[in-house]
PDB file of C-alpha atoms in Angstrom:
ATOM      1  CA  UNK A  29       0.000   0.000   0.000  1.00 41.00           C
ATOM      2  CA  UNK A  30       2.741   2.393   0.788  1.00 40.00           C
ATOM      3  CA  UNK A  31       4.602   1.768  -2.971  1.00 38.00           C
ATOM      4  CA  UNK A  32       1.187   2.525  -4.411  1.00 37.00           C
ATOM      5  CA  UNK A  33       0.786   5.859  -2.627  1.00 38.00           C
ATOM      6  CA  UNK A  34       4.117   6.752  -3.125  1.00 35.00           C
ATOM      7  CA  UNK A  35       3.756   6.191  -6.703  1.00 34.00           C
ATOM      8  CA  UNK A  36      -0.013   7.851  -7.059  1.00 36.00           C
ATOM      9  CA  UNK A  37       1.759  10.843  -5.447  1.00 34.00           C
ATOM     10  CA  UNK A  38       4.606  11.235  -7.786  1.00 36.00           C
ATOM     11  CA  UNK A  39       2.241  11.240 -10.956  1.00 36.00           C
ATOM     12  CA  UNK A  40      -0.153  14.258  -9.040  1.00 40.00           C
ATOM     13  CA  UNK A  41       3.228  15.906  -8.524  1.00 36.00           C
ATOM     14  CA  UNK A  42       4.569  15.791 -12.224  1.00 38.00           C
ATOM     15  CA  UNK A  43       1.128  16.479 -13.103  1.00 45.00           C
ATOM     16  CA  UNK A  44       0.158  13.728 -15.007  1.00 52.00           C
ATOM     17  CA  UNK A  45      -0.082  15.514 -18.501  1.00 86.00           C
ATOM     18  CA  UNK A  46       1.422  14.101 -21.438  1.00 95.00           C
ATOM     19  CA  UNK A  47       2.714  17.323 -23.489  1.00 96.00           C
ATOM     20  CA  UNK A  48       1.806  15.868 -27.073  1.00 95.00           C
ATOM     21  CA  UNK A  49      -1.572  15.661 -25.485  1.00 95.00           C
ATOM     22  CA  UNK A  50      -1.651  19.152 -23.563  1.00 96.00           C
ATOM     23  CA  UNK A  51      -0.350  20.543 -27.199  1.00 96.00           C
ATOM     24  CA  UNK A  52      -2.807  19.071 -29.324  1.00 94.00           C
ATOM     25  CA  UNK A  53      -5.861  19.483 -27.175  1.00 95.00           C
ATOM     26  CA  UNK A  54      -4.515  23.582 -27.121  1.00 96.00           C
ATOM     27  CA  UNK A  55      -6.418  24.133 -30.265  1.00 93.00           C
ATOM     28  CA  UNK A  56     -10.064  23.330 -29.208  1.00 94.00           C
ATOM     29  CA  UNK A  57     -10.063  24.909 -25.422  1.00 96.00           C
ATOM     30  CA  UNK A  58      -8.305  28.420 -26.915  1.00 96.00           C
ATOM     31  CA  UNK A  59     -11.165  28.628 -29.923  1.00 94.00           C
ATOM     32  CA  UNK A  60     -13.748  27.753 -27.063  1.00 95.00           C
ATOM     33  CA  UNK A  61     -12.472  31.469 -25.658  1.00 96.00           C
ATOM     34  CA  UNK A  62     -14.113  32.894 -28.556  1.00 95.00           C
ATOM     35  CA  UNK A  63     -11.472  35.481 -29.217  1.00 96.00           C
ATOM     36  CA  UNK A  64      -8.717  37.075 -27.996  1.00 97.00           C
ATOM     37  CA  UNK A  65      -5.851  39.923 -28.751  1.00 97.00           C
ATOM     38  CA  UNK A  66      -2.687  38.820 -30.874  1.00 95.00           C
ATOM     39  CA  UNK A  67       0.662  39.854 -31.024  1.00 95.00           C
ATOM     40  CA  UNK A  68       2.287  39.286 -34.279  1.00 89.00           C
ATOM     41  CA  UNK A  69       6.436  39.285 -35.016  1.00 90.00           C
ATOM     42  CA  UNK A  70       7.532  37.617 -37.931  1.00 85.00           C
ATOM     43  CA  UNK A  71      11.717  38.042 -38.655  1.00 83.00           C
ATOM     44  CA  UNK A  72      11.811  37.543 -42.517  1.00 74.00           C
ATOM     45  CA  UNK A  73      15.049  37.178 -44.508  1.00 66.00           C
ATOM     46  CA  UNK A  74      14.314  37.132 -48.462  1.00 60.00           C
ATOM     47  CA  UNK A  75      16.828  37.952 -51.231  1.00 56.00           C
ATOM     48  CA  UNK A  76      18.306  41.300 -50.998  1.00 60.00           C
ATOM     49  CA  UNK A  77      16.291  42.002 -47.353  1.00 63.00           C
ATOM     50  CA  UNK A  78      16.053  40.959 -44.046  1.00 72.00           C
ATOM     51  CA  UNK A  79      13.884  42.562 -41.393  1.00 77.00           C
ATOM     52  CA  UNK A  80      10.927  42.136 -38.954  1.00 82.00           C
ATOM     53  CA  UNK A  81       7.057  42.465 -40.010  1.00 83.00           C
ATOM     54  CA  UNK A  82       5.424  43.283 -36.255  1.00 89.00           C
ATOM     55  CA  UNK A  83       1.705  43.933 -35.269  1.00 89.00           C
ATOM     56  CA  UNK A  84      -1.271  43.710 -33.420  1.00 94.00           C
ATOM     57  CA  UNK A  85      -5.228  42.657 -33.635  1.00 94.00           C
ATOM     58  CA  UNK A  86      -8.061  41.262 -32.536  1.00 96.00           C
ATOM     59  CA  UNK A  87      -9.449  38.190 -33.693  1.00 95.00           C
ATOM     60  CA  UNK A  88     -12.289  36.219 -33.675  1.00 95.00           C
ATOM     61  CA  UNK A  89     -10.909  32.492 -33.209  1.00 93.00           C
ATOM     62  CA  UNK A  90     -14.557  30.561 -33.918  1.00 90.00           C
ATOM     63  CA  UNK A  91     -14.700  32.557 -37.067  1.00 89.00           C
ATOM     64  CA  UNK A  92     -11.619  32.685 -38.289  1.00 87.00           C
ATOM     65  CA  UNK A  93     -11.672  36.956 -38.623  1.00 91.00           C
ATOM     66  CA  UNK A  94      -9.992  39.684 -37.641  1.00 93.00           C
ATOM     67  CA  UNK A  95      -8.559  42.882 -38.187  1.00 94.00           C
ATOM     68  CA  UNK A  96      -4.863  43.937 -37.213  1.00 91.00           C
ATOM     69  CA  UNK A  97      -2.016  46.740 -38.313  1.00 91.00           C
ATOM     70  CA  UNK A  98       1.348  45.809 -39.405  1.00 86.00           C
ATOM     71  CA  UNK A  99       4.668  47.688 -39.316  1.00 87.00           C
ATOM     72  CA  UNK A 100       6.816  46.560 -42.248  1.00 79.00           C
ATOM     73  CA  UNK A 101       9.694  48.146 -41.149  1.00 77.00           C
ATOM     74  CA  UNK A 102      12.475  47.331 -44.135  1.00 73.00           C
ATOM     75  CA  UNK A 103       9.957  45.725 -46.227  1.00 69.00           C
ATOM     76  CA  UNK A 104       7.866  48.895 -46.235  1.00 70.00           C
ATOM     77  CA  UNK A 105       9.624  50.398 -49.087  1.00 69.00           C
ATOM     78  CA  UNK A 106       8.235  48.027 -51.385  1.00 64.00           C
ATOM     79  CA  UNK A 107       4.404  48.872 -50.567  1.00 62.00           C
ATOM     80  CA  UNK A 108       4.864  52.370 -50.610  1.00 66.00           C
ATOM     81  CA  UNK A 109       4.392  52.751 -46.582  1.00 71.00           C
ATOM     82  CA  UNK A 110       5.576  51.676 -43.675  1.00 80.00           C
ATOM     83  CA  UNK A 111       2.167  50.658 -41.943  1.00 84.00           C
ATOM     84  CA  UNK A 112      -0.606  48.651 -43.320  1.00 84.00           C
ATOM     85  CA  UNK A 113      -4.045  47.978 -41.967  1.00 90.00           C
ATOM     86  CA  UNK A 114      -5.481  44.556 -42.753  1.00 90.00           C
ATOM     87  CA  UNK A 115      -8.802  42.670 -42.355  1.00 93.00           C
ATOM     88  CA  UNK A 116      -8.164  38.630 -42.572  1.00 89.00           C
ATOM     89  CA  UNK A 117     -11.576  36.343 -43.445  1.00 87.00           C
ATOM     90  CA  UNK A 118     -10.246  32.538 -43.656  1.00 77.00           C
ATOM     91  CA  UNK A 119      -7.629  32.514 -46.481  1.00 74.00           C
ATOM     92  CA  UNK A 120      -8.899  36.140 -47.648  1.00 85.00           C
ATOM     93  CA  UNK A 121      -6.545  39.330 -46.792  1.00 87.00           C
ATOM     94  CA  UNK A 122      -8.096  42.548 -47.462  1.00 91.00           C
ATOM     95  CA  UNK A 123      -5.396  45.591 -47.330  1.00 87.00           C
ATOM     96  CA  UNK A 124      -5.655  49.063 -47.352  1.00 89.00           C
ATOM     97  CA  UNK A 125      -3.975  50.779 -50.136  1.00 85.00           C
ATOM     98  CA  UNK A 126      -1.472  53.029 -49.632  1.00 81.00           C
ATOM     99  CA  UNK A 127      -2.618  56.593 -51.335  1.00 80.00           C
ATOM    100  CA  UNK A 128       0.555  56.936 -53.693  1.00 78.00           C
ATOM    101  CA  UNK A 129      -0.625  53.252 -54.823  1.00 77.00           C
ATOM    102  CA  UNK A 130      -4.505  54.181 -54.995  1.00 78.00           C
ATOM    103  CA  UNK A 131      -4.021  54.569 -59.144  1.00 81.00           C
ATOM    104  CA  UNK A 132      -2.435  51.091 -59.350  1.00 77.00           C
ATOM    105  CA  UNK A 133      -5.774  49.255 -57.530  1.00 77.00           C
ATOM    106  CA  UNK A 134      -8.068  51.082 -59.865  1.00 81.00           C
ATOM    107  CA  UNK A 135      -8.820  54.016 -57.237  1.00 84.00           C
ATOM    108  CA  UNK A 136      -9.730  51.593 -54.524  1.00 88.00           C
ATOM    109  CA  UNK A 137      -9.719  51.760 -51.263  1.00 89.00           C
ATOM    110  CA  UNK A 138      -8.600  48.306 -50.913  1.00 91.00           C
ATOM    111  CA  UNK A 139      -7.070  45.267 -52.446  1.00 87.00           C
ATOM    112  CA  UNK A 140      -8.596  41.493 -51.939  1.00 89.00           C
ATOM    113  CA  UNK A 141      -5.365  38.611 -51.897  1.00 84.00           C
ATOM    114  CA  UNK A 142      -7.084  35.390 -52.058  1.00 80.00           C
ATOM    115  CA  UNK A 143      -4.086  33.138 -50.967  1.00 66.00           C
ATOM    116  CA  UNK A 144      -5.819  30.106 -51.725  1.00 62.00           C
ATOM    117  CA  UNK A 145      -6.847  31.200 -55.519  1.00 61.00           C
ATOM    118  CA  UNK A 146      -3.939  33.353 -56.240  1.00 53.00           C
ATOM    119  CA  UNK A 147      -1.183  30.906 -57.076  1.00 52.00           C
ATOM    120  CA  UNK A 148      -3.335  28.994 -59.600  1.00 52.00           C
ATOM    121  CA  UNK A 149      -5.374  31.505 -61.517  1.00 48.00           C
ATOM    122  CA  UNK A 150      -2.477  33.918 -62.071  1.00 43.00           C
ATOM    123  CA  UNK A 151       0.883  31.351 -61.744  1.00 45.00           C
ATOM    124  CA  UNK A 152       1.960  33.777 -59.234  1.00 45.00           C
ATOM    125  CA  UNK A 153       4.472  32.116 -56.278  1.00 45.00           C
ATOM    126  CA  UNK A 154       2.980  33.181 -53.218  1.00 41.00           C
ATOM    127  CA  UNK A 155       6.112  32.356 -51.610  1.00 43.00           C
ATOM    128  CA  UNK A 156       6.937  34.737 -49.006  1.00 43.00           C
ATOM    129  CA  UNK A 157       3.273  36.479 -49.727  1.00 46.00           C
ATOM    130  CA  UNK A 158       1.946  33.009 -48.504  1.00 46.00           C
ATOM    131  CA  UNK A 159       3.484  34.047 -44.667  1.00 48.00           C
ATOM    132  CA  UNK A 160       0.906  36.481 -44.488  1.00 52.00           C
ATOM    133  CA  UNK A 161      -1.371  34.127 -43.304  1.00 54.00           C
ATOM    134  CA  UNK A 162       0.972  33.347 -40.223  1.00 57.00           C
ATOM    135  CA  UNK A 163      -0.629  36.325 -38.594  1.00 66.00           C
ATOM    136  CA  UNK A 164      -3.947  34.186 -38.574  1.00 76.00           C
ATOM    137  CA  UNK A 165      -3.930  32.738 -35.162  1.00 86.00           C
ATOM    138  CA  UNK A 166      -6.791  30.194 -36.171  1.00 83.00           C
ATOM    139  CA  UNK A 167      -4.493  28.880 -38.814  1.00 80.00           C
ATOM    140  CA  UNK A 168      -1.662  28.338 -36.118  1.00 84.00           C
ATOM    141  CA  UNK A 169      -3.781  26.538 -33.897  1.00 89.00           C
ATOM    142  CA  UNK A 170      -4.790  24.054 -36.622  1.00 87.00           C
ATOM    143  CA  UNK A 171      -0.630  23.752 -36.621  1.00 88.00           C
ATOM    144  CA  UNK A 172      -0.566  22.761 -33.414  1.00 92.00           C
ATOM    145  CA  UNK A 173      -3.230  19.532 -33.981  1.00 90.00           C
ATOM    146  CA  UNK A 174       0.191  18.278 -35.903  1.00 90.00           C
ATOM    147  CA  UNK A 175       2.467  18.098 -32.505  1.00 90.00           C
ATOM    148  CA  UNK A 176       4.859  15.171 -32.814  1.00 91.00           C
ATOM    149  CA  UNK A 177       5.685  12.337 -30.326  1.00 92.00           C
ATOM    150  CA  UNK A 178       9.323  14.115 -29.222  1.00 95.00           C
ATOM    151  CA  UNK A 179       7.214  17.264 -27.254  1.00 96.00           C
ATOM    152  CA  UNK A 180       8.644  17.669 -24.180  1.00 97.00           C
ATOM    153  CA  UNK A 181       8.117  20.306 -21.568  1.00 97.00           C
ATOM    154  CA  UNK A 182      10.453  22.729 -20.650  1.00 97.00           C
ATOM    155  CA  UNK A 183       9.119  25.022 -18.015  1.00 97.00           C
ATOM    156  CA  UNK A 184       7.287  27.341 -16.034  1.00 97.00           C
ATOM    157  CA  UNK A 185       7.160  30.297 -17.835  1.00 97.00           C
ATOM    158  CA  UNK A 186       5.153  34.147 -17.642  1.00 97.00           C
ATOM    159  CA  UNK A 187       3.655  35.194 -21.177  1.00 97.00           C
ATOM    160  CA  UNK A 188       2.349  38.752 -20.522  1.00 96.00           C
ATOM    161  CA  UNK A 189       1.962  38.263 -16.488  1.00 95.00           C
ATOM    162  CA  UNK A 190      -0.157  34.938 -17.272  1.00 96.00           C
ATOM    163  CA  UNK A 191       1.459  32.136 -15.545  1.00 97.00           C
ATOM    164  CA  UNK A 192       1.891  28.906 -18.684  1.00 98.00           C
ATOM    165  CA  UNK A 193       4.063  25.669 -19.197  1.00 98.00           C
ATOM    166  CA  UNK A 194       6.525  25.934 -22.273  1.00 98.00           C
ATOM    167  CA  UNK A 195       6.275  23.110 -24.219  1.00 98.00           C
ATOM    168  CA  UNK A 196       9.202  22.419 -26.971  1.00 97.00           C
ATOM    169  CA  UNK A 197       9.268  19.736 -30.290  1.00 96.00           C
ATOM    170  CA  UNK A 198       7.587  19.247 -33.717  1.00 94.00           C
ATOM    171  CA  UNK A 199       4.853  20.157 -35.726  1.00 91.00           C
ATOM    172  CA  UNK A 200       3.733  18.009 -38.717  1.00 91.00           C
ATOM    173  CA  UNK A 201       1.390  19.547 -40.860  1.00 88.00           C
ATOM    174  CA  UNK A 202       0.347  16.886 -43.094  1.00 90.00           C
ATOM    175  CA  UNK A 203      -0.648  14.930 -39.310  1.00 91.00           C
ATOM    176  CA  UNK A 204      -2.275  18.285 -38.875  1.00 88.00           C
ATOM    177  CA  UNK A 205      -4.136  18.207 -42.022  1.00 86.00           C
ATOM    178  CA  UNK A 206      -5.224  14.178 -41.370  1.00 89.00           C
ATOM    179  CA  UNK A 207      -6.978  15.516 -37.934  1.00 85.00           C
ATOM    180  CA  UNK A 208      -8.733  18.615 -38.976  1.00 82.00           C
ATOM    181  CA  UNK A 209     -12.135  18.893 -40.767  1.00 81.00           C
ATOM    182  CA  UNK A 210     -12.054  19.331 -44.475  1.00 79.00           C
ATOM    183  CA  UNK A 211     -12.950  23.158 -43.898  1.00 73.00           C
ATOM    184  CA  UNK A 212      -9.441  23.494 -42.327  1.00 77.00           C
ATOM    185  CA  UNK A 213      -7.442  20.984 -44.413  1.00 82.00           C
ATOM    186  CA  UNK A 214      -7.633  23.343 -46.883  1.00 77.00           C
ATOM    187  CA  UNK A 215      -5.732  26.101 -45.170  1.00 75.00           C
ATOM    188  CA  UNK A 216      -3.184  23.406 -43.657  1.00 80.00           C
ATOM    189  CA  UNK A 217      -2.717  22.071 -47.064  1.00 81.00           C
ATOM    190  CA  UNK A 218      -1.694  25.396 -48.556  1.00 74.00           C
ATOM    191  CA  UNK A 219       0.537  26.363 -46.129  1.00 76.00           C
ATOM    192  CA  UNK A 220       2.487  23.232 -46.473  1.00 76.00           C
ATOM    193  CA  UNK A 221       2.539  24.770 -50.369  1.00 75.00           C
ATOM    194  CA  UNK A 222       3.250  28.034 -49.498  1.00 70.00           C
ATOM    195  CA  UNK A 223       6.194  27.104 -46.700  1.00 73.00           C
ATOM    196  CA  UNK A 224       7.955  24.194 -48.747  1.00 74.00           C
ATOM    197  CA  UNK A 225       7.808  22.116 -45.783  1.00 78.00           C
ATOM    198  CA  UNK A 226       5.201  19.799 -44.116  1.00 83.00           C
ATOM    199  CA  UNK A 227       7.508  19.481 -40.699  1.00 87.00           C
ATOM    200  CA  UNK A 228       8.987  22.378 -38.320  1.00 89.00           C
ATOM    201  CA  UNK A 229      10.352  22.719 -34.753  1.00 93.00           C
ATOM    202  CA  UNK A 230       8.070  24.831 -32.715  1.00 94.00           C
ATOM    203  CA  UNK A 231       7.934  26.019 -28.986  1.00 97.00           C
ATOM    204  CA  UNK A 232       4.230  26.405 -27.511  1.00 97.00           C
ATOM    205  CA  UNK A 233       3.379  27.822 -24.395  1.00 98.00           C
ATOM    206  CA  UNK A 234      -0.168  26.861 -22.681  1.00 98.00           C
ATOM    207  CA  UNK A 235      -1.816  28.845 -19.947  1.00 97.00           C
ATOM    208  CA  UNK A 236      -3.869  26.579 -16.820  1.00 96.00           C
ATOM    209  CA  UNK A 237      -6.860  26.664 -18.641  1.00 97.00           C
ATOM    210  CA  UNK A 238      -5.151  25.003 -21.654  1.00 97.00           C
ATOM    211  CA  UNK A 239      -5.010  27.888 -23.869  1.00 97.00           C
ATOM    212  CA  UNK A 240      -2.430  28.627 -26.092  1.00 97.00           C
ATOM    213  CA  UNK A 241      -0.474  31.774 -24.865  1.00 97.00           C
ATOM    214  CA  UNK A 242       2.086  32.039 -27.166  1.00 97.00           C
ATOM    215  CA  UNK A 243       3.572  29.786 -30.527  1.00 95.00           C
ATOM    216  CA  UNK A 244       7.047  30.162 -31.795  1.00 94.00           C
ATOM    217  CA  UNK A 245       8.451  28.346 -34.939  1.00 89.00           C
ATOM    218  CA  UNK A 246      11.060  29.193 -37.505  1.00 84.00           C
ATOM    219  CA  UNK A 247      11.068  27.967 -41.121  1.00 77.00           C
ATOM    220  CA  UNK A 248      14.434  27.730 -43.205  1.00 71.00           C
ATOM    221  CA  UNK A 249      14.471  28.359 -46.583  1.00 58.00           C
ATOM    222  CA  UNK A 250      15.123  25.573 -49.561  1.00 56.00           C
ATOM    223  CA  UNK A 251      14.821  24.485 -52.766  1.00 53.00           C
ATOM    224  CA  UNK A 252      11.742  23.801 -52.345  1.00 53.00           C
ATOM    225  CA  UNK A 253      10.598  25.832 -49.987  1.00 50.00           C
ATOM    226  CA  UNK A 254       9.480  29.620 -49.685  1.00 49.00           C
ATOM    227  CA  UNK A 255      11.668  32.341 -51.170  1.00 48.00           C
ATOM    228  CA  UNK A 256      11.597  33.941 -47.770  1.00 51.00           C
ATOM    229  CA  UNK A 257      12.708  32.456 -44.234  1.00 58.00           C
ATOM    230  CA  UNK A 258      12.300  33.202 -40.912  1.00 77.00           C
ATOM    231  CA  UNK A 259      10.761  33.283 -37.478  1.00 84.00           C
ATOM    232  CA  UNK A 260       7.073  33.147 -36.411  1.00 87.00           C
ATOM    233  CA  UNK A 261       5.934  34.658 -32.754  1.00 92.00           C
ATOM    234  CA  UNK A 262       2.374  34.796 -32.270  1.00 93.00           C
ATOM    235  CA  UNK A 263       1.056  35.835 -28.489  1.00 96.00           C
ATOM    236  CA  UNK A 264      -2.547  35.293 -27.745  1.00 97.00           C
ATOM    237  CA  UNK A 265      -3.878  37.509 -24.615  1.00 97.00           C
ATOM    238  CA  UNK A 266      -7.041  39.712 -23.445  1.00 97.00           C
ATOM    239  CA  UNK A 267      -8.790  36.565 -24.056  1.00 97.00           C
ATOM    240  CA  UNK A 268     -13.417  37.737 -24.832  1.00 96.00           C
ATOM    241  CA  UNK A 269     -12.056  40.878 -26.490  1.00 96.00           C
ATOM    242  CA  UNK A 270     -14.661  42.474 -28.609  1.00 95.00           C
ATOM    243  CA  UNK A 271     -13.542  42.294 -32.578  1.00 95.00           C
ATOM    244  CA  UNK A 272     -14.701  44.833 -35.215  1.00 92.00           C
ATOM    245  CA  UNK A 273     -13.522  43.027 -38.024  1.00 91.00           C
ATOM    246  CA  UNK A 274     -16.200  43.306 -41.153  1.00 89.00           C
ATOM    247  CA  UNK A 275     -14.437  43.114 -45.023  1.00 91.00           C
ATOM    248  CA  UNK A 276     -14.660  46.226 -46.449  1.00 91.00           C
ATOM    249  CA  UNK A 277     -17.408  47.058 -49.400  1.00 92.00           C
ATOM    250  CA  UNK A 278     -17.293  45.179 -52.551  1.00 90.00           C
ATOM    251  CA  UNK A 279     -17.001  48.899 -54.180  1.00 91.00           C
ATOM    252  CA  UNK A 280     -14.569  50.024 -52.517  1.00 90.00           C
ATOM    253  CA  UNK A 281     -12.188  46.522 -53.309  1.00 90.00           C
ATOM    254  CA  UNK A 282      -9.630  45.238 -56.318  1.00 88.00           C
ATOM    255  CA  UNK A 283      -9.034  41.873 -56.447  1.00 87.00           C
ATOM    256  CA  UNK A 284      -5.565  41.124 -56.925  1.00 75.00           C
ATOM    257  CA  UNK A 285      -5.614  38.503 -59.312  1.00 69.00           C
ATOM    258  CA  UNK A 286      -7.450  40.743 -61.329  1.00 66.00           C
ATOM    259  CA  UNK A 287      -4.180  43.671 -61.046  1.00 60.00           C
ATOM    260  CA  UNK A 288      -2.312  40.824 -62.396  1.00 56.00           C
ATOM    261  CA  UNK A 289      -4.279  39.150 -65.322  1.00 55.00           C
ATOM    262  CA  UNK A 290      -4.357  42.796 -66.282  1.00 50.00           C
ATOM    263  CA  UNK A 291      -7.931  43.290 -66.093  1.00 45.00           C
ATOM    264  CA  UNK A 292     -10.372  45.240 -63.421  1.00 46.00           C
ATOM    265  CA  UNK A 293     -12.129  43.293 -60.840  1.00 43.00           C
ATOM    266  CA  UNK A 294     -14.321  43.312 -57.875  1.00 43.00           C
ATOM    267  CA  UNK A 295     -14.936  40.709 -54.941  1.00 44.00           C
TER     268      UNK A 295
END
């Protein structure tokens, strides 16, 4: 009787939790939130620039929308402006245009990037354009239903003043993409396109209730793979946050497929 208590008390005092388990069961309780406040930082190196894309928004996790601004910092230059205000509806990024770049969208207000569509109907390589969608916290959670066998936790760790557990290991996206529902496989399936990869380390940190708090991962650049690399920081907090996040009007929108195929177009 003694061995047994001795060894029902060391399992309540490692807490009992497999971290695969923890990881992949972070998904389901952080959408049951409803929504929350992200923090976005995203270190890209591409051909000829390196520099950090950083942001904030609020999004609503159950319906995969939201609305954030990004800082471009270096990569800036190439949109005409340092800033850029963005609303994200599943796999659909709606930007504001930049004034000086107003004449190039047909006089719009703002420009529709259908990542999903993009790549086919206009041969277009997404490649590092394709990253924009790590900003969609929805999409990283599907990531996470893709955790690996070798998570392992590392520690007791504050994320914004919220005591969570870090967990460390891999993600596999194409395991990810066998447990989600066809609505998500979708999304899974073309960022394994867009990234050039299907496996990545990652670092997760999960709050008490379960939540994910905070998702780190870095992807290296190949052959095959994006024409971009770099590192991925998402931070979920202010979890019930209210979220204003409607597209804009179809009249006031250019698709961009349309800006390439050289024609005019709404959504």
């Amino acid at each position: 009787m003694a061995v047994v208590a001795l060894v029902a008390l060391a399992a309540c005092s490692s807490g009992g939790d497999d971290p695969v388990d923890v990881v992949r069961a972070a998904p389901e309780k952080t959408i049951d939130a409803g929504t929350a406040r992200v923090a976005i930082n995203i270190a890209v190196a591409s051909t000829g620039t390196t520099g950090a894309v950083t942001g904030e928004g609020a999004f609503d996790l159950q319906e995969g929308r939201g609305a954030f601004s990004l800082n471009l910092g270096a990569f800036g230059a190439s949109f005409g402006a340092t800033t850029l205000d963005a609303v994200l509806e599943g796999s659909t990024i709606f930007v504001r245009v930049p004034p000086q770049l107003a004449a190039a969208a047909g006089n719009k207000q703002w420009v529709r990037i259908d990542l999903s569509t993009l790549s086919q109907q206009t041969g277009v390589d997404i490649g590092s354009l394709g990253q924009l969608q790590s900003v969609d916290p929805s999409q990283a959670l599907r990531f996470l239903e893709g955790a690996v066998d070798d998570m392992e936790e590392v520690g007791e760790e504050p994320v914004r003043g919220e005591q969570t557990t870090h967990y460390r290991g891999t993600v596999d996206l194409r395991r990810a993409s066998a447990e989600v529902d066809a609505d998500a496989r979708a999304a899974v399936d073309q960022a394994i396109e867009s990234l050039g990869t299907s496996t990545f380390p990652a670092d997760v940190w999960v709050d008490d209730e379960g939540r994910l708090r905070k998702l780190s991962f870095e992807i290296a650049r190949t052959d095959a793979g994006p024409q971009s690399a770099g590192r991925v920081e998402l931070e979920l907090y202010d979890f019930g946050t209210d979220v204003n996040a409607q597209p804009p009007p179809a009249d006031q929108t250019t698709d961009l497929t349309s800006l390439f195929a050289g024609t005019p177009g709404r959504r």
